[in-house]
PDB file of C-alpha atoms and ligand atoms in Angstrom:
ATOM      1  CA  MET B   1      -4.181 -12.607 -16.080  1.00 82.00           C
ATOM      2  CA  ARG B   2      -4.364 -11.417 -12.425  1.00 97.00           C
ATOM      3  CA  LYS B   3      -7.725 -11.853 -10.873  1.00 97.00           C
ATOM      4  CA  PRO B   4      -8.866  -8.682  -9.150  1.00 98.00           C
ATOM      5  CA  LEU B   5      -9.169  -8.533  -5.320  1.00 98.00           C
ATOM      6  CA  ILE B   6     -11.608  -6.138  -3.654  1.00 98.00           C
ATOM      7  CA  ALA B   7     -10.886  -5.936   0.108  1.00 98.00           C
ATOM      8  CA  GLY B   8     -12.836  -4.132   2.670  1.00 98.00           C
ATOM      9  CA  ASN B   9     -10.704  -2.819   5.566  1.00 98.00           C
ATOM     10  CA  TRP B  10     -13.264  -2.051   8.258  1.00 98.00           C
ATOM     11  CA  LYS B  11     -10.604  -0.509  10.584  1.00 98.00           C
ATOM     12  CA  MET B  12     -12.087  -0.019  14.164  1.00 98.00           C
ATOM     13  CA  HIS B  13     -15.690   0.035  13.021  1.00 98.00           C
ATOM     14  CA  GLY B  14     -18.780  -1.984  13.688  1.00 96.00           C
ATOM     15  CA  SER B  15     -21.025  -3.209  16.504  1.00 97.00           C
ATOM     16  CA  LEU B  16     -22.481  -6.702  16.544  1.00 97.00           C
ATOM     17  CA  PRO B  17     -25.769  -5.661  14.917  1.00 97.00           C
ATOM     18  CA  GLN B  18     -23.958  -3.351  12.265  1.00 98.00           C
ATOM     19  CA  VAL B  19     -21.553  -6.196  11.326  1.00 98.00           C
ATOM     20  CA  ASP B  20     -24.616  -8.512  10.936  1.00 98.00           C
ATOM     21  CA  THR B  21     -26.334  -6.105   8.558  1.00 98.00           C
ATOM     22  CA  LEU B  22     -23.198  -5.231   6.561  1.00 98.00           C
ATOM     23  CA  VAL B  23     -22.261  -8.843   6.070  1.00 98.00           C
ATOM     24  CA  GLN B  24     -25.780  -9.866   5.005  1.00 97.00           C
ATOM     25  CA  GLY B  25     -25.943  -6.995   2.666  1.00 97.00           C
ATOM     26  CA  ILE B  26     -22.673  -8.009   0.994  1.00 98.00           C
ATOM     27  CA  THR B  27     -23.551 -11.768   0.747  1.00 96.00           C
ATOM     28  CA  GLN B  28     -26.980 -11.239  -0.521  1.00 94.00           C
ATOM     29  CA  GLY B  29     -25.669  -8.717  -3.074  1.00 93.00           C
ATOM     30  CA  ALA B  30     -22.402 -10.679  -4.099  1.00 90.00           C
ATOM     31  CA  LYS B  31     -22.713 -13.120  -7.107  1.00 86.00           C
ATOM     32  CA  ALA B  32     -22.622 -16.810  -6.283  1.00 85.00           C
ATOM     33  CA  ASP B  33     -19.673 -17.267  -8.628  1.00 86.00           C
ATOM     34  CA  PRO B  34     -17.912 -13.866  -8.825  1.00 87.00           C
ATOM     35  CA  LYS B  35     -15.164 -13.528 -11.388  1.00 95.00           C
ATOM     36  CA  ILE B  36     -13.192 -11.476  -8.772  1.00 97.00           C
ATOM     37  CA  ASP B  37     -11.972 -12.183  -5.143  1.00 98.00           C
ATOM     38  CA  ILE B  38     -13.817 -10.468  -2.494  1.00 98.00           C
ATOM     39  CA  LEU B  39     -12.514 -10.073   1.017  1.00 98.00           C
ATOM     40  CA  VAL B  40     -13.506  -8.373   4.265  1.00 98.00           C
ATOM     41  CA  LEU B  41     -11.350  -7.405   7.183  1.00 98.00           C
ATOM     42  CA  PRO B  42     -13.311  -6.802  10.357  1.00 98.00           C
ATOM     43  CA  THR B  43     -11.930  -6.081  13.878  1.00 98.00           C
ATOM     44  CA  PHE B  44     -10.427  -9.043  15.687  1.00 98.00           C
ATOM     45  CA  ILE B  45     -13.535  -9.193  17.938  1.00 98.00           C
ATOM     46  CA  HIS B  46     -15.897  -9.625  14.872  1.00 98.00           C
ATOM     47  CA  LEU B  47     -13.910 -12.278  13.103  1.00 98.00           C
ATOM     48  CA  ALA B  48     -15.620 -15.341  14.441  1.00 98.00           C
ATOM     49  CA  GLN B  49     -19.165 -13.815  13.788  1.00 97.00           C
ATOM     50  CA  VAL B  50     -18.240 -12.739  10.398  1.00 98.00           C
ATOM     51  CA  HIS B  51     -16.755 -16.166   9.685  1.00 98.00           C
ATOM     52  CA  ALA B  52     -20.013 -17.830  10.601  1.00 98.00           C
ATOM     53  CA  LEU B  53     -22.072 -15.449   8.496  1.00 97.00           C
ATOM     54  CA  LEU B  54     -19.854 -16.168   5.468  1.00 97.00           C
ATOM     55  CA  SER B  55     -20.075 -19.900   5.754  1.00 94.00           C
ATOM     56  CA  HIS B  56     -21.905 -20.353   2.315  1.00 91.00           C
ATOM     57  CA  SER B  57     -20.481 -17.336   0.595  1.00 95.00           C
ATOM     58  CA  PRO B  58     -17.479 -16.955  -1.638  1.00 96.00           C
ATOM     59  CA  VAL B  59     -16.482 -13.829   0.253  1.00 97.00           C
ATOM     60  CA  MET B  60     -13.141 -14.464   2.109  1.00 98.00           C
ATOM     61  CA  LEU B  61     -12.169 -13.410   5.573  1.00 98.00           C
ATOM     62  CA  GLY B  62      -9.068 -11.645   6.758  1.00 98.00           C
ATOM     63  CA  ALA B  63      -7.548  -9.724   9.756  1.00 99.00           C
ATOM     64  CA  GLN B  64      -6.117  -6.224  10.058  1.00 98.00           C
ATOM     65  CA  ASN B  65      -2.886  -7.136  12.020  1.00 98.00           C
ATOM     66  CA  LEU B  66      -1.137  -9.862  13.930  1.00 98.00           C
ATOM     67  CA  TYR B  67       1.636 -10.326  16.360  1.00 98.00           C
ATOM     68  CA  LEU B  68       4.720 -12.671  16.041  1.00 98.00           C
ATOM     69  CA  GLY B  69       4.858 -16.228  17.077  1.00 95.00           C
ATOM     70  CA  GLN B  70       1.839 -18.605  17.964  1.00 96.00           C
ATOM     71  CA  GLN B  71       1.312 -17.629  21.532  1.00 96.00           C
ATOM     72  CA  GLY B  72       3.120 -16.149  24.469  1.00 97.00           C
ATOM     73  CA  ALA B  73       3.160 -13.398  27.068  1.00 98.00           C
ATOM     74  CA  PHE B  74       2.139 -10.571  24.770  1.00 98.00           C
ATOM     75  CA  THR B  75      -0.791  -8.988  26.415  1.00 98.00           C
ATOM     76  CA  GLY B  76      -3.387  -7.520  24.013  1.00 97.00           C
ATOM     77  CA  GLU B  77      -1.868  -9.255  20.847  1.00 98.00           C
ATOM     78  CA  VAL B  78      -3.289 -11.994  18.522  1.00 98.00           C
ATOM     79  CA  SER B  79      -1.280 -14.480  16.600  1.00 98.00           C
ATOM     80  CA  GLY B  80      -1.499 -15.631  13.008  1.00 98.00           C
ATOM     81  CA  THR B  81      -2.383 -19.158  14.214  1.00 98.00           C
ATOM     82  CA  MET B  82      -5.306 -17.753  16.138  1.00 98.00           C
ATOM     83  CA  LEU B  83      -6.423 -15.888  13.044  1.00 98.00           C
ATOM     84  CA  LYS B  84      -6.224 -18.922  10.916  1.00 98.00           C
ATOM     85  CA  GLU B  85      -8.250 -20.977  13.556  1.00 98.00           C
ATOM     86  CA  VAL B  86     -11.222 -18.393  13.128  1.00 98.00           C
ATOM     87  CA  GLY B  87     -11.215 -18.781   9.363  1.00 98.00           C
ATOM     88  CA  CYS B  88      -8.886 -15.975   8.193  1.00 98.00           C
ATOM     89  CA  GLN B  89      -7.056 -16.373   4.851  1.00 98.00           C
ATOM     90  CA  PHE B  90      -5.440 -12.965   4.682  1.00 99.00           C
ATOM     91  CA  VAL B  91      -4.047 -10.417   6.989  1.00 99.00           C
ATOM     92  CA  LEU B  92      -2.949  -6.785   6.444  1.00 98.00           C
ATOM     93  CA  ILE B  93       0.693  -6.113   7.275  1.00 98.00           C
ATOM     94  CA  GLY B  94       2.140  -2.717   7.580  1.00 98.00           C
ATOM     95  CA  HIS B  95      -0.912  -0.705   7.167  1.00 98.00           C
ATOM     96  CA  SER B  96       0.094   3.070   7.444  1.00 97.00           C
ATOM     97  CA  GLU B  97      -2.024   3.498  10.427  1.00 98.00           C
ATOM     98  CA  ARG B  98      -0.046   0.698  12.038  1.00 98.00           C
ATOM     99  CA  ARG B  99       3.176   2.209  10.842  1.00 98.00           C
ATOM    100  CA  HIS B 100       2.402   5.806  11.785  1.00 96.00           C
ATOM    101  CA  LEU B 101      -0.057   5.665  14.822  1.00 97.00           C
ATOM    102  CA  PHE B 102       1.493   2.531  16.444  1.00 98.00           C
ATOM    103  CA  HIS B 103       5.165   3.126  15.280  1.00 98.00           C
ATOM    104  CA  GLU B 104       5.621  -0.162  13.571  1.00 98.00           C
ATOM    105  CA  ASP B 105       9.018   0.042  11.900  1.00 98.00           C
ATOM    106  CA  LEU B 106      10.353  -1.618   8.757  1.00 98.00           C
ATOM    107  CA  ALA B 107      11.935  -4.459  10.896  1.00 98.00           C
ATOM    108  CA  LEU B 108       8.729  -5.252  12.707  1.00 98.00           C
ATOM    109  CA  VAL B 109       6.621  -5.131   9.508  1.00 98.00           C
ATOM    110  CA  ALA B 110       9.119  -7.516   7.759  1.00 98.00           C
ATOM    111  CA  ALA B 111       8.826  -9.759  10.901  1.00 98.00           C
ATOM    112  CA  LYS B 112       5.126  -9.696  10.846  1.00 98.00           C
ATOM    113  CA  PHE B 113       5.061 -10.466   7.153  1.00 98.00           C
ATOM    114  CA  LYS B 114       7.082 -13.644   7.722  1.00 98.00           C
ATOM    115  CA  ALA B 115       4.896 -14.588  10.747  1.00 98.00           C
ATOM    116  CA  ALA B 116       1.840 -14.390   8.533  1.00 98.00           C
ATOM    117  CA  LEU B 117       3.309 -16.843   5.932  1.00 98.00           C
ATOM    118  CA  GLU B 118       4.354 -19.227   8.744  1.00 98.00           C
ATOM    119  CA  ALA B 119       0.749 -19.330  10.087  1.00 98.00           C
ATOM    120  CA  GLY B 120      -0.515 -20.145   6.603  1.00 98.00           C
ATOM    121  CA  LEU B 121      -1.978 -16.687   5.937  1.00 98.00           C
ATOM    122  CA  LYS B 122      -1.582 -14.573   2.868  1.00 98.00           C
ATOM    123  CA  PRO B 123      -0.050 -11.157   3.806  1.00 98.00           C
ATOM    124  CA  ILE B 124      -1.339  -8.023   2.149  1.00 99.00           C
ATOM    125  CA  LEU B 125       1.681  -5.793   2.409  1.00 98.00           C
ATOM    126  CA  CYS B 126       0.679  -2.048   2.578  1.00 98.00           C
ATOM    127  CA  ILE B 127       3.092   0.418   1.408  1.00 98.00           C
ATOM    128  CA  GLY B 128       2.855   4.132   0.511  1.00 98.00           C
ATOM    129  CA  GLU B 129       4.339   7.632   0.908  1.00 97.00           C
ATOM    130  CA  THR B 130       3.145  10.666   2.993  1.00 96.00           C
ATOM    131  CA  GLN B 131       2.159  13.917   1.519  1.00 95.00           C
ATOM    132  CA  GLN B 132       5.426  15.392   2.586  1.00 95.00           C
ATOM    133  CA  GLU B 133       7.503  12.474   1.012  1.00 97.00           C
ATOM    134  CA  ARG B 134       5.585  13.022  -2.168  1.00 95.00           C
ATOM    135  CA  GLU B 135       6.282  16.595  -2.220  1.00 94.00           C
ATOM    136  CA  GLN B 136       9.922  15.929  -1.810  1.00 97.00           C
ATOM    137  CA  ASN B 137       9.929  13.531  -4.599  1.00 97.00           C
ATOM    138  CA  GLN B 138      10.571  10.647  -2.172  1.00 97.00           C
ATOM    139  CA  THR B 139       7.812   8.322  -3.268  1.00 97.00           C
ATOM    140  CA  GLU B 140       9.998   5.740  -5.062  1.00 97.00           C
ATOM    141  CA  THR B 141      12.624   5.799  -2.226  1.00 98.00           C
ATOM    142  CA  VAL B 142      10.020   5.197   0.429  1.00 98.00           C
ATOM    143  CA  ILE B 143       8.247   2.467  -1.655  1.00 98.00           C
ATOM    144  CA  ARG B 144      11.604   0.744  -2.413  1.00 98.00           C
ATOM    145  CA  SER B 145      12.609   0.693   1.354  1.00 98.00           C
ATOM    146  CA  GLN B 146       9.252  -0.636   2.451  1.00 98.00           C
ATOM    147  CA  LEU B 147       9.451  -3.430  -0.218  1.00 98.00           C
ATOM    148  CA  GLU B 148      13.121  -4.143   0.094  1.00 97.00           C
ATOM    149  CA  SER B 149      13.107  -4.557   3.893  1.00 98.00           C
ATOM    150  CA  VAL B 150      10.538  -7.423   3.562  1.00 98.00           C
ATOM    151  CA  ILE B 151      12.318  -9.091   0.570  1.00 97.00           C
ATOM    152  CA  GLN B 152      15.643  -8.959   2.504  1.00 97.00           C
ATOM    153  CA  PHE B 153      14.054 -10.421   5.610  1.00 98.00           C
ATOM    154  CA  ALA B 154      11.633 -13.062   4.138  1.00 97.00           C
ATOM    155  CA  GLY B 155      13.104 -13.580   0.638  1.00 96.00           C
ATOM    156  CA  ILE B 156      11.695 -12.805  -2.664  1.00 96.00           C
ATOM    157  CA  SER B 157       9.819 -16.180  -2.828  1.00 95.00           C
ATOM    158  CA  ALA B 158       7.797 -15.119   0.149  1.00 96.00           C
ATOM    159  CA  LEU B 159       6.018 -12.573  -2.017  1.00 97.00           C
ATOM    160  CA  GLN B 160       4.535 -15.559  -4.064  1.00 97.00           C
ATOM    161  CA  GLN B 161       1.705 -15.875  -1.455  1.00 96.00           C
ATOM    162  CA  ALA B 162       1.384 -12.014  -0.915  1.00 98.00           C
ATOM    163  CA  VAL B 163      -0.567  -9.225  -2.299  1.00 98.00           C
ATOM    164  CA  ILE B 164       0.762  -5.601  -2.276  1.00 98.00           C
ATOM    165  CA  ALA B 165      -1.469  -2.576  -1.473  1.00 98.00           C
ATOM    166  CA  TYR B 166      -0.256   0.777  -2.579  1.00 98.00           C
ATOM    167  CA  GLU B 167      -1.792   3.209  -0.165  1.00 97.00           C
ATOM    168  CA  PRO B 168      -0.595   6.806  -0.515  1.00 97.00           C
ATOM    169  CA  VAL B 169      -1.023   8.086   3.090  1.00 95.00           C
ATOM    170  CA  TRP B 170      -2.338  11.431   1.987  1.00 94.00           C
ATOM    171  CA  ALA B 171      -5.227   9.807   0.243  1.00 94.00           C
ATOM    172  CA  ILE B 172      -6.395   7.542   3.092  1.00 91.00           C
ATOM    173  CA  GLY B 173      -9.528   8.821   4.793  1.00 86.00           C
ATOM    174  CA  THR B 174      -9.109  12.289   3.326  1.00 87.00           C
ATOM    175  CA  GLY B 175     -11.424  12.108   0.302  1.00 83.00           C
ATOM    176  CA  LEU B 176      -8.263  12.869  -1.843  1.00 84.00           C
ATOM    177  CA  THR B 177      -7.663  10.114  -4.299  1.00 88.00           C
ATOM    178  CA  ALA B 178      -4.458   9.538  -6.389  1.00 90.00           C
ATOM    179  CA  THR B 179      -5.523  10.096 -10.013  1.00 95.00           C
ATOM    180  CA  PRO B 180      -5.498   6.893 -11.997  1.00 97.00           C
ATOM    181  CA  GLU B 181      -2.374   8.112 -13.718  1.00 97.00           C
ATOM    182  CA  GLN B 182      -0.586   8.847 -10.415  1.00 97.00           C
ATOM    183  CA  ALA B 183      -1.515   5.536  -8.949  1.00 97.00           C
ATOM    184  CA  GLN B 184      -0.576   3.709 -12.296  1.00 98.00           C
ATOM    185  CA  THR B 185       2.787   5.211 -12.131  1.00 98.00           C
ATOM    186  CA  VAL B 186       3.564   3.970  -8.572  1.00 98.00           C
ATOM    187  CA  HIS B 187       2.119   0.581  -9.201  1.00 98.00           C
ATOM    188  CA  ALA B 188       4.269   0.120 -12.335  1.00 98.00           C
ATOM    189  CA  THR B 189       7.295   1.243 -10.158  1.00 98.00           C
ATOM    190  CA  ILE B 190       6.396  -1.412  -7.574  1.00 98.00           C
ATOM    191  CA  ARG B 191       6.089  -4.053 -10.344  1.00 98.00           C
ATOM    192  CA  GLY B 192       9.338  -2.978 -11.736  1.00 98.00           C
ATOM    193  CA  LEU B 193      11.079  -3.277  -8.362  1.00 97.00           C
ATOM    194  CA  ILE B 194       9.711  -6.717  -7.996  1.00 97.00           C
ATOM    195  CA  ALA B 195      10.779  -7.590 -11.560  1.00 97.00           C
ATOM    196  CA  GLN B 196      14.416  -6.838 -10.656  1.00 96.00           C
ATOM    197  CA  ASN B 197      14.261  -9.884  -8.367  1.00 95.00           C
ATOM    198  CA  ASN B 198      11.786 -12.145 -10.316  1.00 97.00           C
ATOM    199  CA  VAL B 199      10.138 -11.335 -13.554  1.00 97.00           C
ATOM    200  CA  ASP B 200       7.433 -14.064 -13.368  1.00 97.00           C
ATOM    201  CA  LEU B 201       6.450 -13.034  -9.791  1.00 98.00           C
ATOM    202  CA  ALA B 202       6.264  -9.460 -10.881  1.00 98.00           C
ATOM    203  CA  ASP B 203       3.901 -10.446 -13.637  1.00 98.00           C
ATOM    204  CA  THR B 204       1.550 -12.444 -11.341  1.00 98.00           C
ATOM    205  CA  ILE B 205       1.435 -10.460  -8.003  1.00 98.00           C
ATOM    206  CA  ARG B 206      -1.625  -8.420  -7.368  1.00 98.00           C
ATOM    207  CA  ILE B 207      -1.136  -4.739  -6.462  1.00 98.00           C
ATOM    208  CA  LEU B 208      -4.189  -3.266  -4.970  1.00 98.00           C
ATOM    209  CA  TYR B 209      -4.799   0.483  -4.776  1.00 98.00           C
ATOM    210  CA  GLY B 210      -6.120   2.076  -1.455  1.00 97.00           C
ATOM    211  CA  GLY B 211      -6.974   5.587  -0.635  1.00 96.00           C
ATOM    212  CA  SER B 212     -10.518   6.967  -0.841  1.00 95.00           C
ATOM    213  CA  MET B 213     -11.547   4.438  -3.475  1.00 97.00           C
ATOM    214  CA  LYS B 214     -15.200   4.490  -3.869  1.00 96.00           C
ATOM    215  CA  ALA B 215     -17.967   3.567  -6.351  1.00 96.00           C
ATOM    216  CA  GLU B 216     -17.525   6.921  -8.225  1.00 97.00           C
ATOM    217  CA  ASN B 217     -13.773   6.545  -8.916  1.00 97.00           C
ATOM    218  CA  ALA B 218     -13.188   2.807  -8.838  1.00 98.00           C
ATOM    219  CA  ALA B 219     -13.813   2.106 -12.547  1.00 98.00           C
ATOM    220  CA  SER B 220     -11.103   4.523 -13.712  1.00 98.00           C
ATOM    221  CA  LEU B 221      -8.608   3.333 -11.183  1.00 98.00           C
ATOM    222  CA  LEU B 222      -9.262  -0.330 -11.960  1.00 98.00           C
ATOM    223  CA  ALA B 223      -8.927   0.405 -15.718  1.00 97.00           C
ATOM    224  CA  MET B 224      -5.174   1.006 -15.274  1.00 98.00           C
ATOM    225  CA  PRO B 225      -2.959  -1.951 -16.339  1.00 97.00           C
ATOM    226  CA  ASP B 226      -1.136  -2.427 -13.066  1.00 98.00           C
ATOM    227  CA  ILE B 227      -4.032  -1.779 -10.675  1.00 98.00           C
ATOM    228  CA  ASP B 228      -5.334  -5.204  -9.673  1.00 98.00           C
ATOM    229  CA  GLY B 229      -8.047  -4.273  -7.171  1.00 98.00           C
ATOM    230  CA  GLY B 230      -8.641  -2.144  -4.206  1.00 98.00           C
ATOM    231  CA  LEU B 231      -8.173  -1.955  -0.490  1.00 98.00           C
ATOM    232  CA  ILE B 232     -11.223  -0.001   0.556  1.00 98.00           C
ATOM    233  CA  GLY B 233     -11.733   1.749   3.938  1.00 98.00           C
ATOM    234  CA  GLY B 234     -14.820   4.091   4.359  1.00 97.00           C
ATOM    235  CA  ALA B 235     -16.715   2.872   1.307  1.00 98.00           C
ATOM    236  CA  SER B 236     -16.455  -0.747   2.424  1.00 98.00           C
ATOM    237  CA  LEU B 237     -18.707  -0.001   5.545  1.00 98.00           C
ATOM    238  CA  ASN B 238     -21.771   0.282   3.194  1.00 98.00           C
ATOM    239  CA  ALA B 239     -22.750  -2.880   1.296  1.00 98.00           C
ATOM    240  CA  ALA B 240     -24.167  -1.050  -1.594  1.00 98.00           C
ATOM    241  CA  SER B 241     -21.129   0.982  -2.125  1.00 98.00           C
ATOM    242  CA  PHE B 242     -18.686  -1.870  -1.459  1.00 98.00           C
ATOM    243  CA  LEU B 243     -20.678  -4.028  -3.922  1.00 98.00           C
ATOM    244  CA  ALA B 244     -20.628  -1.187  -6.568  1.00 98.00           C
ATOM    245  CA  ILE B 245     -16.810  -1.321  -6.356  1.00 98.00           C
ATOM    246  CA  CYS B 246     -16.973  -5.030  -6.827  1.00 97.00           C
ATOM    247  CA  SER B 247     -19.101  -4.647  -9.914  1.00 97.00           C
ATOM    248  CA  ALA B 248     -16.598  -2.160 -11.299  1.00 97.00           C
ATOM    249  CA  ALA B 249     -13.776  -4.635 -10.815  1.00 97.00           C
ATOM    250  CA  GLU B 250     -15.865  -7.395 -12.655  1.00 96.00           C
ATOM    251  CA  ALA B 251     -16.542  -4.816 -15.477  1.00 95.00           C
ATOM    252  CA  SER B 252     -12.847  -4.098 -15.728  1.00 94.00           C
ATOM    253  CA  LEU B 253     -12.123  -7.659 -16.904  1.00 92.00           C
TER     254      LEU B 253
HETATM  255  P1  LIG K 301     -10.149   4.947   2.918  1.00 87.40           P
HETATM  256  O1  LIG K 301     -10.788   4.053   1.757  1.00 87.40           O
HETATM  257  O2  LIG K 301     -11.093   5.213   4.003  1.00 87.40           O
HETATM  258  O3  LIG K 301      -9.503   6.134   2.365  1.00 87.40           O
HETATM  259  O4  LIG K 301      -9.146   4.033   3.540  1.00 87.40           O
HETATM  260  C1  LIG K 301      -8.103   3.327   2.746  1.00 87.40           C
HETATM  261  C2  LIG K 301      -7.411   2.482   3.676  1.00 87.40           C
HETATM  262  O5  LIG K 301      -6.689   2.756   4.460  1.00 87.40           O
HETATM  263  C3  LIG K 301      -7.770   1.005   3.451  1.00 87.40           C
HETATM  264  O6  LIG K 301      -6.791   0.220   4.118  1.00 87.40           O
END
């Protein structure tokens, strides 16, 4: 049985007071002993503040990105070691906004994935196709290359500590959501690709859905057999809507 994970990717949002309000709303509303894993991913600048606010809460902390190595002359970057030191357990790797807006290629994403593990962080590897790739029936090809580049570089056993997030680029921040059936098809494909390397791992690894997931559609997506949680953008910026998605995940058990 895979434990659902609901993760809030706050992207470049939040001020000090807003973050305070949001975390307090989440911690006050979250159960003391939830049957699911709950994770928030604030900006780098808010990590220490959120870590302090989460000190007596089961809600976990993660970051949205990292750079390779422990330290060095890399102006503007933050290492996995630094993230670990401020209380992060997880880190997003290869989010589509990193791939598309910041031109992170397959090799860099694979290197970042490995760097996360070396720092003792659990990578959440984000994969997904663009609208054009879907229209050209390239979804499986894209997913396969995004997954295989990491497996080839880091080894299949590296996925043991990882979570996969399927985020169709056309559904991110657009209000368009993959239907539960569309999402399930790709999730099953991802699990199948992993099973070609390691059947047990394919059975245990969590595959999250991301792309306009919200309180209204969470239950139907989470009811799918291969959807093990959500990576939520916009709807994670409001405590009530984020908690409603967490409740939907608990109800799906
Ligand atoms: P939205 O939920 O805003 O579509 O964002 C999804 C996402 O990119 C989460 O990482």
